[in-house]
C-alpha cells in the first residue's frame, strides 16, 4: 500500500519586494514549517525564486536535518521550476543559493525548457494542486502573483496560512 503524504507549498515576495529583514523572514518561515510538520505535513514544494521561495526551501532543508536526527520520519523537499534557465541572469549570491537548494531536493520538476508567458502562474497552480496547505508571505504590497496564488488556493479549498510580513 502506498504511503500518503501531506504536502505544503510556499508563495511570497521576491527579494526586491520584501519589507522585512531576511532574518525576520527566516524566523517566521521556520515557525510555519515547524507547525506544518507538527500538523503531519511531510512534503514541501517550492518554486525556486529569489526571496521567499529559496529562503523557505533553505529552512525546510535545515528543519529536515533536525527532524531526521531525532526522528526517522523523512521530510521531502520538491522544487517546481517554471523553466529550465530560471536563474540564468541572477546575481552570483542568489544563483549559488538556488543551486545549493536544488542539490538537496528530493525531486526537481521543470515545467518548460524555456521561458513562456504565464509559466510562473502555471508553476504556482501546479504547486497548489499538489498540496493541502499554502504558506503565503504576503504584506499587501502589490504582487499579483502571490495574491493570485492565495485566491487560487482558497478557490480550490486549500488551507492558507498567511505570514503578513
PDB file of N, CA and C in Angstrom, residues 65-107:
ATOM      1  N   UNK A  65      17.015  18.266   8.488  1.00  0.00           N
ATOM      2  CA  UNK A  65      18.198  17.732   9.154  1.00  0.00           C
ATOM      3  C   UNK A  65      17.922  17.539  10.648  1.00  0.00           C
ATOM      4  N   UNK A  66      17.297  18.526  11.281  1.00  0.00           N
ATOM      5  CA  UNK A  66      16.989  18.441  12.710  1.00  0.00           C
ATOM      6  C   UNK A  66      16.011  17.303  12.986  1.00  0.00           C
ATOM      7  N   UNK A  67      14.955  17.212  12.184  1.00  0.00           N
ATOM      8  CA  UNK A  67      13.945  16.160  12.373  1.00  0.00           C
ATOM      9  C   UNK A  67      14.575  14.783  12.199  1.00  0.00           C
ATOM     10  N   UNK A  68      15.387  14.614  11.178  1.00  0.00           N
ATOM     11  CA  UNK A  68      15.958  13.298  10.906  1.00  0.00           C
ATOM     12  C   UNK A  68      16.956  12.868  11.970  1.00  0.00           C
ATOM     13  N   UNK A  69      17.528  13.808  12.701  1.00  0.00           N
ATOM     14  CA  UNK A  69      18.464  13.440  13.754  1.00  0.00           C
ATOM     15  C   UNK A  69      17.759  12.767  14.927  1.00  0.00           C
ATOM     16  N   UNK A  70      16.534  13.206  15.241  1.00  0.00           N
ATOM     17  CA  UNK A  70      15.842  12.654  16.396  1.00  0.00           C
ATOM     18  C   UNK A  70      14.621  11.831  16.072  1.00  0.00           C
ATOM     19  N   UNK A  71      14.293  11.709  14.789  1.00  0.00           N
ATOM     20  CA  UNK A  71      13.064  11.040  14.384  1.00  0.00           C
ATOM     21  C   UNK A  71      13.292  10.460  12.986  1.00  0.00           C
ATOM     22  N   UNK A  72      12.986   9.204  12.757  1.00  0.00           N
ATOM     23  CA  UNK A  72      13.263   8.602  11.454  1.00  0.00           C
ATOM     24  C   UNK A  72      12.373   9.094  10.313  1.00  0.00           C
ATOM     25  N   UNK A  73      11.385   9.922  10.615  1.00  0.00           N
ATOM     26  CA  UNK A  73      10.491  10.421   9.570  1.00  0.00           C
ATOM     27  C   UNK A  73      11.292  11.223   8.540  1.00  0.00           C
ATOM     28  N   UNK A  74      10.931  11.101   7.282  1.00  0.00           N
ATOM     29  CA  UNK A  74      11.629  11.810   6.213  1.00  0.00           C
ATOM     30  C   UNK A  74      10.787  12.977   5.734  1.00  0.00           C
ATOM     31  N   UNK A  75      11.384  14.146   5.714  1.00  0.00           N
ATOM     32  CA  UNK A  75      10.733  15.351   5.200  1.00  0.00           C
ATOM     33  C   UNK A  75      11.227  15.543   3.766  1.00  0.00           C
ATOM     34  N   UNK A  76      10.285  15.569   2.806  1.00  0.00           N
ATOM     35  CA  UNK A  76      10.657  15.710   1.397  1.00  0.00           C
ATOM     36  C   UNK A  76      10.588  17.177   0.977  1.00  0.00           C
ATOM     37  N   UNK A  77      11.504  17.546   0.099  1.00  0.00           N
ATOM     38  CA  UNK A  77      11.536  18.883  -0.482  1.00  0.00           C
ATOM     39  C   UNK A  77      11.533  18.726  -1.998  1.00  0.00           C
ATOM     40  N   UNK A  78      10.572  19.386  -2.647  1.00  0.00           N
ATOM     41  CA  UNK A  78      10.412  19.268  -4.101  1.00  0.00           C
ATOM     42  C   UNK A  78      10.417  20.665  -4.708  1.00  0.00           C
ATOM     43  N   UNK A  79      11.259  20.861  -5.708  1.00  0.00           N
ATOM     44  CA  UNK A  79      11.297  22.130  -6.443  1.00  0.00           C
ATOM     45  C   UNK A  79      10.414  22.009  -7.674  1.00  0.00           C
ATOM     46  N   UNK A  80       9.626  23.048  -7.922  1.00  0.00           N
ATOM     47  CA  UNK A  80       8.822  23.117  -9.145  1.00  0.00           C
ATOM     48  C   UNK A  80       9.275  24.389  -9.866  1.00  0.00           C
ATOM     49  N   UNK A  81      10.018  24.198 -10.939  1.00  0.00           N
ATOM     50  CA  UNK A  81      10.603  25.324 -11.658  1.00  0.00           C
ATOM     51  C   UNK A  81       9.784  25.645 -12.901  1.00  0.00           C
ATOM     52  N   UNK A  82       9.510  26.926 -13.130  1.00  0.00           N
ATOM     53  CA  UNK A  82       8.698  27.292 -14.297  1.00  0.00           C
ATOM     54  C   UNK A  82       9.404  27.012 -15.620  1.00  0.00           C
ATOM     55  N   UNK A  83      10.739  27.174 -15.624  1.00  0.00           N
ATOM     56  CA  UNK A  83      11.516  26.864 -16.831  1.00  0.00           C
ATOM     57  C   UNK A  83      12.960  26.592 -16.435  1.00  0.00           C
ATOM     58  N   UNK A  84      13.668  25.929 -17.325  1.00  0.00           N
ATOM     59  CA  UNK A  84      14.985  25.387 -17.020  1.00  0.00           C
ATOM     60  C   UNK A  84      16.019  26.440 -16.621  1.00  0.00           C
ATOM     61  N   UNK A  85      16.075  27.555 -17.312  1.00  0.00           N
ATOM     62  CA  UNK A  85      17.122  28.550 -17.061  1.00  0.00           C
ATOM     63  C   UNK A  85      16.643  29.687 -16.172  1.00  0.00           C
ATOM     64  N   UNK A  86      15.800  29.386 -15.230  1.00  0.00           N
ATOM     65  CA  UNK A  86      15.220  30.405 -14.358  1.00  0.00           C
ATOM     66  C   UNK A  86      16.273  31.315 -13.721  1.00  0.00           C
ATOM     67  N   UNK A  87      17.400  30.777 -13.292  1.00  0.00           N
ATOM     68  CA  UNK A  87      18.401  31.541 -12.550  1.00  0.00           C
ATOM     69  C   UNK A  87      19.520  32.111 -13.420  1.00  0.00           C
ATOM     70  N   UNK A  88      19.399  31.991 -14.709  1.00  0.00           N
ATOM     71  CA  UNK A  88      20.485  32.358 -15.622  1.00  0.00           C
ATOM     72  C   UNK A  88      21.003  33.786 -15.423  1.00  0.00           C
ATOM     73  N   UNK A  89      20.124  34.748 -15.195  1.00  0.00           N
ATOM     74  CA  UNK A  89      20.538  36.150 -15.113  1.00  0.00           C
ATOM     75  C   UNK A  89      20.577  36.695 -13.678  1.00  0.00           C
ATOM     76  N   UNK A  90      20.466  35.830 -12.705  1.00  0.00           N
ATOM     77  CA  UNK A  90      20.519  36.269 -11.304  1.00  0.00           C
ATOM     78  C   UNK A  90      21.958  36.588 -10.918  1.00  0.00           C
ATOM     79  N   UNK A  91      22.107  37.336  -9.819  1.00  0.00           N
ATOM     80  CA  UNK A  91      23.457  37.589  -9.330  1.00  0.00           C
ATOM     81  C   UNK A  91      24.025  36.299  -8.734  1.00  0.00           C
ATOM     82  N   UNK A  92      25.336  36.280  -8.549  1.00  0.00           N
ATOM     83  CA  UNK A  92      26.013  35.062  -8.085  1.00  0.00           C
ATOM     84  C   UNK A  92      25.511  34.585  -6.731  1.00  0.00           C
ATOM     85  N   UNK A  93      25.225  35.510  -5.831  1.00  0.00           N
ATOM     86  CA  UNK A  93      24.756  35.142  -4.484  1.00  0.00           C
ATOM     87  C   UNK A  93      23.496  34.290  -4.557  1.00  0.00           C
ATOM     88  N   UNK A  94      22.473  34.759  -5.276  1.00  0.00           N
ATOM     89  CA  UNK A  94      21.206  34.028  -5.352  1.00  0.00           C
ATOM     90  C   UNK A  94      21.313  32.772  -6.216  1.00  0.00           C
ATOM     91  N   UNK A  95      22.133  32.852  -7.260  1.00  0.00           N
ATOM     92  CA  UNK A  95      22.308  31.668  -8.103  1.00  0.00           C
ATOM     93  C   UNK A  95      22.975  30.540  -7.300  1.00  0.00           C
ATOM     94  N   UNK A  96      23.951  30.882  -6.462  1.00  0.00           N
ATOM     95  CA  UNK A  96      24.611  29.871  -5.625  1.00  0.00           C
ATOM     96  C   UNK A  96      23.622  29.257  -4.629  1.00  0.00           C
ATOM     97  N   UNK A  97      22.798  30.105  -4.000  1.00  0.00           N
ATOM     98  CA  UNK A  97      21.780  29.593  -3.061  1.00  0.00           C
ATOM     99  C   UNK A  97      20.806  28.666  -3.793  1.00  0.00           C
ATOM    100  N   UNK A  98      20.410  29.074  -4.991  1.00  0.00           N
ATOM    101  CA  UNK A  98      19.475  28.302  -5.812  1.00  0.00           C
ATOM    102  C   UNK A  98      20.022  26.905  -6.094  1.00  0.00           C
ATOM    103  N   UNK A  99      21.255  26.815  -6.595  1.00  0.00           N
ATOM    104  CA  UNK A  99      21.823  25.511  -6.936  1.00  0.00           C
ATOM    105  C   UNK A  99      22.110  24.679  -5.693  1.00  0.00           C
ATOM    106  N   UNK A 100      22.470  25.319  -4.586  1.00  0.00           N
ATOM    107  CA  UNK A 100      22.663  24.570  -3.334  1.00  0.00           C
ATOM    108  C   UNK A 100      21.358  23.927  -2.873  1.00  0.00           C
ATOM    109  N   UNK A 101      20.263  24.666  -2.976  1.00  0.00           N
ATOM    110  CA  UNK A 101      18.959  24.114  -2.582  1.00  0.00           C
ATOM    111  C   UNK A 101      18.548  22.996  -3.528  1.00  0.00           C
ATOM    112  N   UNK A 102      18.709  23.204  -4.827  1.00  0.00           N
ATOM    113  CA  UNK A 102      18.296  22.175  -5.790  1.00  0.00           C
ATOM    114  C   UNK A 102      19.018  20.854  -5.551  1.00  0.00           C
ATOM    115  N   UNK A 103      20.282  20.910  -5.149  1.00  0.00           N
ATOM    116  CA  UNK A 103      21.044  19.684  -4.863  1.00  0.00           C
ATOM    117  C   UNK A 103      20.445  18.914  -3.689  1.00  0.00           C
ATOM    118  N   UNK A 104      19.748  19.600  -2.808  1.00  0.00           N
ATOM    119  CA  UNK A 104      19.209  18.970  -1.606  1.00  0.00           C
ATOM    120  C   UNK A 104      17.739  18.582  -1.749  1.00  0.00           C
ATOM    121  N   UNK A 105      17.157  18.831  -2.910  1.00  0.00           N
ATOM    122  CA  UNK A 105      15.752  18.478  -3.146  1.00  0.00           C
ATOM    123  C   UNK A 105      15.625  16.985  -3.454  1.00  0.00           C
ATOM    124  N   UNK A 106      14.506  16.427  -3.057  1.00  0.00           N
ATOM    125  CA  UNK A 106      14.216  15.030  -3.378  1.00  0.00           C
ATOM    126  C   UNK A 106      13.794  14.876  -4.827  1.00  0.00           C
ATOM    127  N   UNK A 107      13.247  15.936  -5.396  1.00  0.00           N
ATOM    128  CA  UNK A 107      12.822  15.917  -6.792  1.00  0.00           C
ATOM    129  C   UNK A 107      12.833  17.347  -7.309  1.00  0.00           C
TER     130      UNK A 107
END
